[in-house]
Amino acid sequence: MTAAGKHQVSRTDTSRRGSRQSRAGIRDVAAAAGVSITTVSDALNGKGRLPDATRRHVREVADRLGYRPSAAARTLRTGKSGLIGLTVTTYGDEPFTFTEFAYFAEMARAATSAALARGYALVILPATSRHDVWQNVALDGTVVIDPSDHDPVVTELVRQGLPVVSDGRPAGTLPVTAWVDNDHEAAVLGLLDHLAAAGARRIGLLTGNTTDTYTRLSTTAYLSWCERIGQDPVYETYPAHDPCAGAVAADRLLARPDRPDAVYGLFDPNGTDLLAAARRYGLRVPDDLLLVCCSESTVYAATEPPITTLSLKPRRIGTAVVQLLIDAIEGIDENRPVEQVIPTELIVRTSSQRRRSPRTKVSPPRSPAQD
Amino acid sequence: MTAAGKHQVSRTDTSRRGSRQSRAGIRDVAAAAGVSITTVSDALNGKGRLPDATRRHVREVADRLGYRPSAAARTLRTGKSGLIGLTVTTYGDEPFTFTEFAYFAEMARAATSAALARGYALVILPATSRHDVWQNVALDGTVVIDPSDHDPVVTELVRQGLPVVSDGRPAGTLPVTAWVDNDHEAAVLGLLDHLAAAGARRIGLLTGNTTDTYTRLSTTAYLSWCERIGQDPVYETYPAHDPCAGAVAADRLLARPDRPDAVYGLFDPNGTDLLAAARRYGLRVPDDLLLVCCSESTVYAATEPPITTLSLKPRRIGTAVVQLLIDAIEGIDENRPVEQVIPTELIVRTSSQRRRSPRTKVSPPRSPAQD
DNA sequence: TTGAAAGCGCTAACAG
DNA sequence: CTGTTAGCGCTTTCAA
């Protein structure tokens, strides 16, 4: 039973005009302003060609009566709700496993702002399409984060004729309207080159055993880079949705006989995981071990040492996804490219710069400007 | 102009039955099943007393036709949308300044789950009530995070007769339906006692210059604790929405002539801010400086040393807020307490435990179970 | 037990 | 330039 389904209509008084307490409707405004309801509607929506005086008068009366147009009625009439769904496909069992908090928070924040700026609001929805709630909310379109291959949510939405834009290149033949993603291969290759240039001889990888596109592409890129350079791959795999598993895998990686002298961690917490593991083995960063991880978290600017991160630019992605979706909803610019690649950014910090200023001494306090 | 406002009705064909492409409506199902639309409605909603055979048959036909009830029509008819607003009041100019990412993410996640479990979905809305979008979405009620004194959003919503539940005790006479909060005073007092018990002689505070309830209550509690203990307050203040300012203020605090030997930081990033500042001044944590900060972030389990944190239990808060709101919407249990206090949790780690095992040696790898 | 009919509040044709 | 009218698709009395 959905929320809306279990309610009774409560208004019992039938003589509309007679009721004094229920919220003012468009006809009340019309009556009070001495015009027709059409005029009220037009005046309030800036439609039609009314004299400014009428428009002002109607608006004034509406204001005085505290009139609020019914969103439901407008939606029913126009077929547009101004609502956009936002779903993040989950790995584990939990309804909402946001493994990458910072990424999601940033992305969602940007998406929300972008939607709001164009007059839309975001509705957070579960990743399971069978949930009642999907049937009970009028959406104009949906944003899907990291859809899995043959994602049932996406399939169902598309079948209903709703535009769907995904954050993350859809695997397989998922029929999304558009998608936005980074060039993960290029990002990984660039980052490995950066590590090699900093003196890394054997670069290790901390990666996930999940099948999502991000993990797959990044891992593949690593393997092909190793092949090209002629280095044996050194990597450990773990389920990305398990926070503890990351620390353990980091430890395993540094415990190997063929211990790498540089590591890239695919997931947000890997930086601290690896740093902790390095400490346990007495490895100094960056002197004995170079470190990079993919993260949006600002904490890596303040760790000891600060850790180089790869940013996927979630804000730009969130914005782009929403723009694409709303364009599709409004039928704007049909022949705009339906795929958009957002560049990543490697934020180089101490952890990936071998042997520069010793940095073991106390450095002077930062001034705000330096950030 | 709102999103829904600027759209035309696109369906031009008037003969409903004649149209073959537009989505199946309830009358199509009725016709195909050879029953009336009333029967279809009842069968699908589990209302009325129909023979099971009819019910099954109707459901089958509806399925075959891919029938999806119109949420807009249902909302218009029943007056309930199954939608709950979620707003976070912002400090600065940005439409969405989530200073406490982890807190918000956790709270929102819990709220979303709780809402979903009861058949509702969450709509993220801006903190400015004058935004068009507020007028364009049919809400059953709203959750407001950290409403400011005389918050215009809350005032307007309540005027419309919508239930409003706030995360954070409302300041002044804000007429919310219910609120949920921690006992911030008790939390701070307990934490200061903990620091004192660990040997702190002069405890400093890193706090915000904003007027929100959380900051105000926490600061007041600190000051009264100092008074009770007979310690001179040592604190630095900064605008909590500026990420850089925190680092600077942390630095200022440790640069003071009356440098504290323990510090409590009110905001999430303060832990790393203070740790970095301590490092710059060559202060060892916890030997020279005890540290606690209020945070939901898991990174403090992995810093060197791990930092003691105060958790506000955002998940429990998010859940409670939604339960209270939905209870109010559905008119359940009218005489339930409209205020609910969620206990905080002090997660004690190395940074607030003076002089135990030296911990300068390499410790063995953690096993997953230890977490 | 089922069906016909009356709207929910609004917008957009189409008259006047 | 303004008003009348016909629904949007559904739920719910109320009568058959």
PDB file of N, CA and C in Angstrom, chain A residues 105-155:
ATOM      1  N   ALA A 105      27.335  12.945  -2.367  1.00  0.00           N
ATOM      2  CA  ALA A 105      26.840  14.188  -1.789  1.00  0.00           C
ATOM      3  C   ALA A 105      27.092  15.354  -2.740  1.00  0.00           C
ATOM      4  N   GLU A 106      28.289  15.402  -3.291  1.00  0.00           N
ATOM      5  CA  GLU A 106      28.633  16.487  -4.209  1.00  0.00           C
ATOM      6  C   GLU A 106      27.796  16.422  -5.477  1.00  0.00           C
ATOM      7  N   MET A 107      27.711  15.222  -6.000  1.00  0.00           N
ATOM      8  CA  MET A 107      26.973  15.052  -7.240  1.00  0.00           C
ATOM      9  C   MET A 107      25.501  15.411  -7.044  1.00  0.00           C
ATOM     10  N   ALA A 108      24.937  14.913  -5.962  1.00  0.00           N
ATOM     11  CA  ALA A 108      23.526  15.173  -5.699  1.00  0.00           C
ATOM     12  C   ALA A 108      23.281  16.657  -5.446  1.00  0.00           C
ATOM     13  N   ARG A 109      24.228  17.261  -4.770  1.00  0.00           N
ATOM     14  CA  ARG A 109      24.082  18.680  -4.487  1.00  0.00           C
ATOM     15  C   ARG A 109      24.071  19.479  -5.782  1.00  0.00           C
ATOM     16  N   ALA A 110      25.012  19.180  -6.660  1.00  0.00           N
ATOM     17  CA  ALA A 110      25.078  19.887  -7.932  1.00  0.00           C
ATOM     18  C   ALA A 110      23.825  19.610  -8.750  1.00  0.00           C
ATOM     19  N   ALA A 111      23.395  18.370  -8.752  1.00  0.00           N
ATOM     20  CA  ALA A 111      22.207  18.010  -9.522  1.00  0.00           C
ATOM     21  C   ALA A 111      20.989  18.768  -8.993  1.00  0.00           C
ATOM     22  N   THR A 112      20.891  18.841  -7.674  1.00  0.00           N
ATOM     23  CA  THR A 112      19.770  19.550  -7.069  1.00  0.00           C
ATOM     24  C   THR A 112      19.767  21.016  -7.473  1.00  0.00           C
ATOM     25  N   SER A 113      20.929  21.636  -7.369  1.00  0.00           N
ATOM     26  CA  SER A 113      21.019  23.054  -7.737  1.00  0.00           C
ATOM     27  C   SER A 113      20.658  23.272  -9.198  1.00  0.00           C
ATOM     28  N   ALA A 114      21.218  22.422 -10.037  1.00  0.00           N
ATOM     29  CA  ALA A 114      20.964  22.581 -11.472  1.00  0.00           C
ATOM     30  C   ALA A 114      19.480  22.417 -11.773  1.00  0.00           C
ATOM     31  N   ALA A 115      18.863  21.439 -11.139  1.00  0.00           N
ATOM     32  CA  ALA A 115      17.444  21.204 -11.367  1.00  0.00           C
ATOM     33  C   ALA A 115      16.625  22.397 -10.886  1.00  0.00           C
ATOM     34  N   LEU A 116      16.939  22.852  -9.695  1.00  0.00           N
ATOM     35  CA  LEU A 116      16.223  23.980  -9.112  1.00  0.00           C
ATOM     36  C   LEU A 116      16.326  25.214 -10.007  1.00  0.00           C
ATOM     37  N   ALA A 117      17.518  25.417 -10.535  1.00  0.00           N
ATOM     38  CA  ALA A 117      17.734  26.590 -11.378  1.00  0.00           C
ATOM     39  C   ALA A 117      16.830  26.554 -12.603  1.00  0.00           C
ATOM     40  N   ARG A 118      16.419  25.380 -12.996  1.00  0.00           N
ATOM     41  CA  ARG A 118      15.535  25.287 -14.159  1.00  0.00           C
ATOM     42  C   ARG A 118      14.106  24.986 -13.754  1.00  0.00           C
ATOM     43  N   GLY A 119      13.814  25.116 -12.485  1.00  0.00           N
ATOM     44  CA  GLY A 119      12.427  24.986 -12.045  1.00  0.00           C
ATOM     45  C   GLY A 119      11.985  23.570 -11.722  1.00  0.00           C
ATOM     46  N   TYR A 120      12.932  22.668 -11.599  1.00  0.00           N
ATOM     47  CA  TYR A 120      12.595  21.279 -11.260  1.00  0.00           C
ATOM     48  C   TYR A 120      13.084  20.935  -9.852  1.00  0.00           C
ATOM     49  N   ALA A 121      12.462  19.943  -9.262  1.00  0.00           N
ATOM     50  CA  ALA A 121      12.931  19.438  -7.977  1.00  0.00           C
ATOM     51  C   ALA A 121      13.281  17.964  -8.114  1.00  0.00           C
ATOM     52  N   LEU A 122      14.182  17.515  -7.256  1.00  0.00           N
ATOM     53  CA  LEU A 122      14.643  16.131  -7.300  1.00  0.00           C
ATOM     54  C   LEU A 122      13.930  15.273  -6.268  1.00  0.00           C
ATOM     55  N   VAL A 123      13.535  14.086  -6.679  1.00  0.00           N
ATOM     56  CA  VAL A 123      12.928  13.117  -5.771  1.00  0.00           C
ATOM     57  C   VAL A 123      13.875  11.935  -5.645  1.00  0.00           C
ATOM     58  N   ILE A 124      14.227  11.606  -4.414  1.00  0.00           N
ATOM     59  CA  ILE A 124      15.134  10.479  -4.209  1.00  0.00           C
ATOM     60  C   ILE A 124      14.334   9.185  -4.220  1.00  0.00           C
ATOM     61  N   LEU A 125      14.732   8.275  -5.052  1.00  0.00           N
ATOM     62  CA  LEU A 125      13.964   7.041  -5.200  1.00  0.00           C
ATOM     63  C   LEU A 125      14.843   5.814  -5.037  1.00  0.00           C
ATOM     64  N   PRO A 126      14.246   4.717  -4.634  1.00  0.00           N
ATOM     65  CA  PRO A 126      15.020   3.499  -4.403  1.00  0.00           C
ATOM     66  C   PRO A 126      15.422   2.862  -5.722  1.00  0.00           C
ATOM     67  N   ALA A 127      16.425   2.011  -5.646  1.00  0.00           N
ATOM     68  CA  ALA A 127      16.954   1.410  -6.859  1.00  0.00           C
ATOM     69  C   ALA A 127      16.114   0.223  -7.320  1.00  0.00           C
ATOM     70  N   THR A 128      15.176  -0.187  -6.513  1.00  0.00           N
ATOM     71  CA  THR A 128      14.348  -1.323  -6.906  1.00  0.00           C
ATOM     72  C   THR A 128      13.068  -0.826  -7.540  1.00  0.00           C
ATOM     73  N   SER A 129      12.864  -1.220  -8.768  1.00  0.00           N
ATOM     74  CA  SER A 129      11.727  -0.682  -9.514  1.00  0.00           C
ATOM     75  C   SER A 129      10.411  -1.231  -8.995  1.00  0.00           C
ATOM     76  N   ARG A 130      10.471  -2.321  -8.304  1.00  0.00           N
ATOM     77  CA  ARG A 130       9.232  -2.925  -7.843  1.00  0.00           C
ATOM     78  C   ARG A 130       8.649  -2.180  -6.651  1.00  0.00           C
ATOM     79  N   HIS A 131       9.374  -1.222  -6.177  1.00  0.00           N
ATOM     80  CA  HIS A 131       8.866  -0.487  -5.022  1.00  0.00           C
ATOM     81  C   HIS A 131       7.649   0.347  -5.421  1.00  0.00           C
ATOM     82  N   ASP A 132       6.613   0.253  -4.592  1.00  0.00           N
ATOM     83  CA  ASP A 132       5.365   0.958  -4.825  1.00  0.00           C
ATOM     84  C   ASP A 132       5.547   2.419  -5.169  1.00  0.00           C
ATOM     85  N   VAL A 133       6.511   2.999  -4.500  1.00  0.00           N
ATOM     86  CA  VAL A 133       6.645   4.435  -4.579  1.00  0.00           C
ATOM     87  C   VAL A 133       6.894   4.932  -6.010  1.00  0.00           C
ATOM     88  N   TRP A 134       7.536   4.131  -6.779  1.00  0.00           N
ATOM     89  CA  TRP A 134       7.773   4.504  -8.175  1.00  0.00           C
ATOM     90  C   TRP A 134       6.466   4.752  -8.911  1.00  0.00           C
ATOM     91  N   GLN A 135       5.471   3.964  -8.580  1.00  0.00           N
ATOM     92  CA  GLN A 135       4.194   4.076  -9.269  1.00  0.00           C
ATOM     93  C   GLN A 135       3.425   5.285  -8.788  1.00  0.00           C
ATOM     94  N   ASN A 136       3.869   5.837  -7.689  1.00  0.00           N
ATOM     95  CA  ASN A 136       3.022   6.809  -7.029  1.00  0.00           C
ATOM     96  C   ASN A 136       3.513   8.228  -7.134  1.00  0.00           C
ATOM     97  N   VAL A 137       4.553   8.418  -7.911  1.00  0.00           N
ATOM     98  CA  VAL A 137       5.044   9.764  -8.066  1.00  0.00           C
ATOM     99  C   VAL A 137       5.142  10.082  -9.551  1.00  0.00           C
ATOM    100  N   ALA A 138       4.625  11.243  -9.889  1.00  0.00           N
ATOM    101  CA  ALA A 138       4.614  11.667 -11.292  1.00  0.00           C
ATOM    102  C   ALA A 138       5.953  12.278 -11.639  1.00  0.00           C
ATOM    103  N   LEU A 139       6.743  11.589 -12.419  1.00  0.00           N
ATOM    104  CA  LEU A 139       8.063  12.075 -12.790  1.00  0.00           C
ATOM    105  C   LEU A 139       8.074  12.543 -14.241  1.00  0.00           C
ATOM    106  N   ASP A 140       8.890  13.555 -14.478  1.00  0.00           N
ATOM    107  CA  ASP A 140       9.101  13.973 -15.861  1.00  0.00           C
ATOM    108  C   ASP A 140      10.304  13.267 -16.470  1.00  0.00           C
ATOM    109  N   GLY A 141      11.119  12.671 -15.622  1.00  0.00           N
ATOM    110  CA  GLY A 141      12.326  11.991 -16.094  1.00  0.00           C
ATOM    111  C   GLY A 141      13.136  11.553 -14.896  1.00  0.00           C
ATOM    112  N   THR A 142      14.198  10.822 -15.150  1.00  0.00           N
ATOM    113  CA  THR A 142      14.971  10.276 -14.035  1.00  0.00           C
ATOM    114  C   THR A 142      16.472  10.296 -14.300  1.00  0.00           C
ATOM    115  N   VAL A 143      17.206  10.585 -13.245  1.00  0.00           N
ATOM    116  CA  VAL A 143      18.655  10.460 -13.274  1.00  0.00           C
ATOM    117  C   VAL A 143      19.008   9.161 -12.554  1.00  0.00           C
ATOM    118  N   VAL A 144      19.846   8.363 -13.169  1.00  0.00           N
ATOM    119  CA  VAL A 144      20.258   7.110 -12.546  1.00  0.00           C
ATOM    120  C   VAL A 144      21.773   7.124 -12.379  1.00  0.00           C
ATOM    121  N   ILE A 145      22.215   6.929 -11.143  1.00  0.00           N
ATOM    122  CA  ILE A 145      23.651   6.883 -10.896  1.00  0.00           C
ATOM    123  C   ILE A 145      24.121   5.445 -10.982  1.00  0.00           C
ATOM    124  N   ASP A 146      25.118   5.208 -11.798  1.00  0.00           N
ATOM    125  CA  ASP A 146      25.741   3.888 -11.893  1.00  0.00           C
ATOM    126  C   ASP A 146      24.767   2.757 -12.162  1.00  0.00           C
ATOM    127  N   PRO A 147      24.011   2.844 -13.224  1.00  0.00           N
ATOM    128  CA  PRO A 147      23.071   1.750 -13.487  1.00  0.00           C
ATOM    129  C   PRO A 147      23.844   0.466 -13.777  1.00  0.00           C
ATOM    130  N   SER A 148      23.335  -0.622 -13.278  1.00  0.00           N
ATOM    131  CA  SER A 148      23.978  -1.899 -13.579  1.00  0.00           C
ATOM    132  C   SER A 148      23.523  -2.357 -14.957  1.00  0.00           C
ATOM    133  N   ASP A 149      24.190  -3.348 -15.445  1.00  0.00           N
ATOM    134  CA  ASP A 149      23.840  -3.901 -16.743  1.00  0.00           C
ATOM    135  C   ASP A 149      22.381  -4.380 -16.705  1.00  0.00           C
ATOM    136  N   HIS A 150      21.627  -4.061 -17.747  1.00  0.00           N
ATOM    137  CA  HIS A 150      20.214  -4.449 -17.828  1.00  0.00           C
ATOM    138  C   HIS A 150      19.448  -4.005 -16.593  1.00  0.00           C
ATOM    139  N   ASP A 151      19.763  -2.856 -16.076  1.00  0.00           N
ATOM    140  CA  ASP A 151      19.101  -2.348 -14.875  1.00  0.00           C
ATOM    141  C   ASP A 151      17.580  -2.354 -15.057  1.00  0.00           C
ATOM    142  N   PRO A 152      16.865  -3.057 -14.152  1.00  0.00           N
ATOM    143  CA  PRO A 152      15.404  -3.130 -14.307  1.00  0.00           C
ATOM    144  C   PRO A 152      14.712  -1.788 -14.144  1.00  0.00           C
ATOM    145  N   VAL A 153      15.265  -0.941 -13.302  1.00  0.00           N
ATOM    146  CA  VAL A 153      14.668   0.384 -13.120  1.00  0.00           C
ATOM    147  C   VAL A 153      14.682   1.139 -14.434  1.00  0.00           C
ATOM    148  N   VAL A 154      15.839   1.181 -15.036  1.00  0.00           N
ATOM    149  CA  VAL A 154      15.970   1.916 -16.294  1.00  0.00           C
ATOM    150  C   VAL A 154      15.055   1.329 -17.359  1.00  0.00           C
ATOM    151  N   THR A 155      15.092   0.030 -17.479  1.00  0.00           N
ATOM    152  CA  THR A 155      14.280  -0.632 -18.498  1.00  0.00           C
ATOM    153  C   THR A 155      12.814  -0.258 -18.348  1.00  0.00           C
TER     154      THR A 155
END
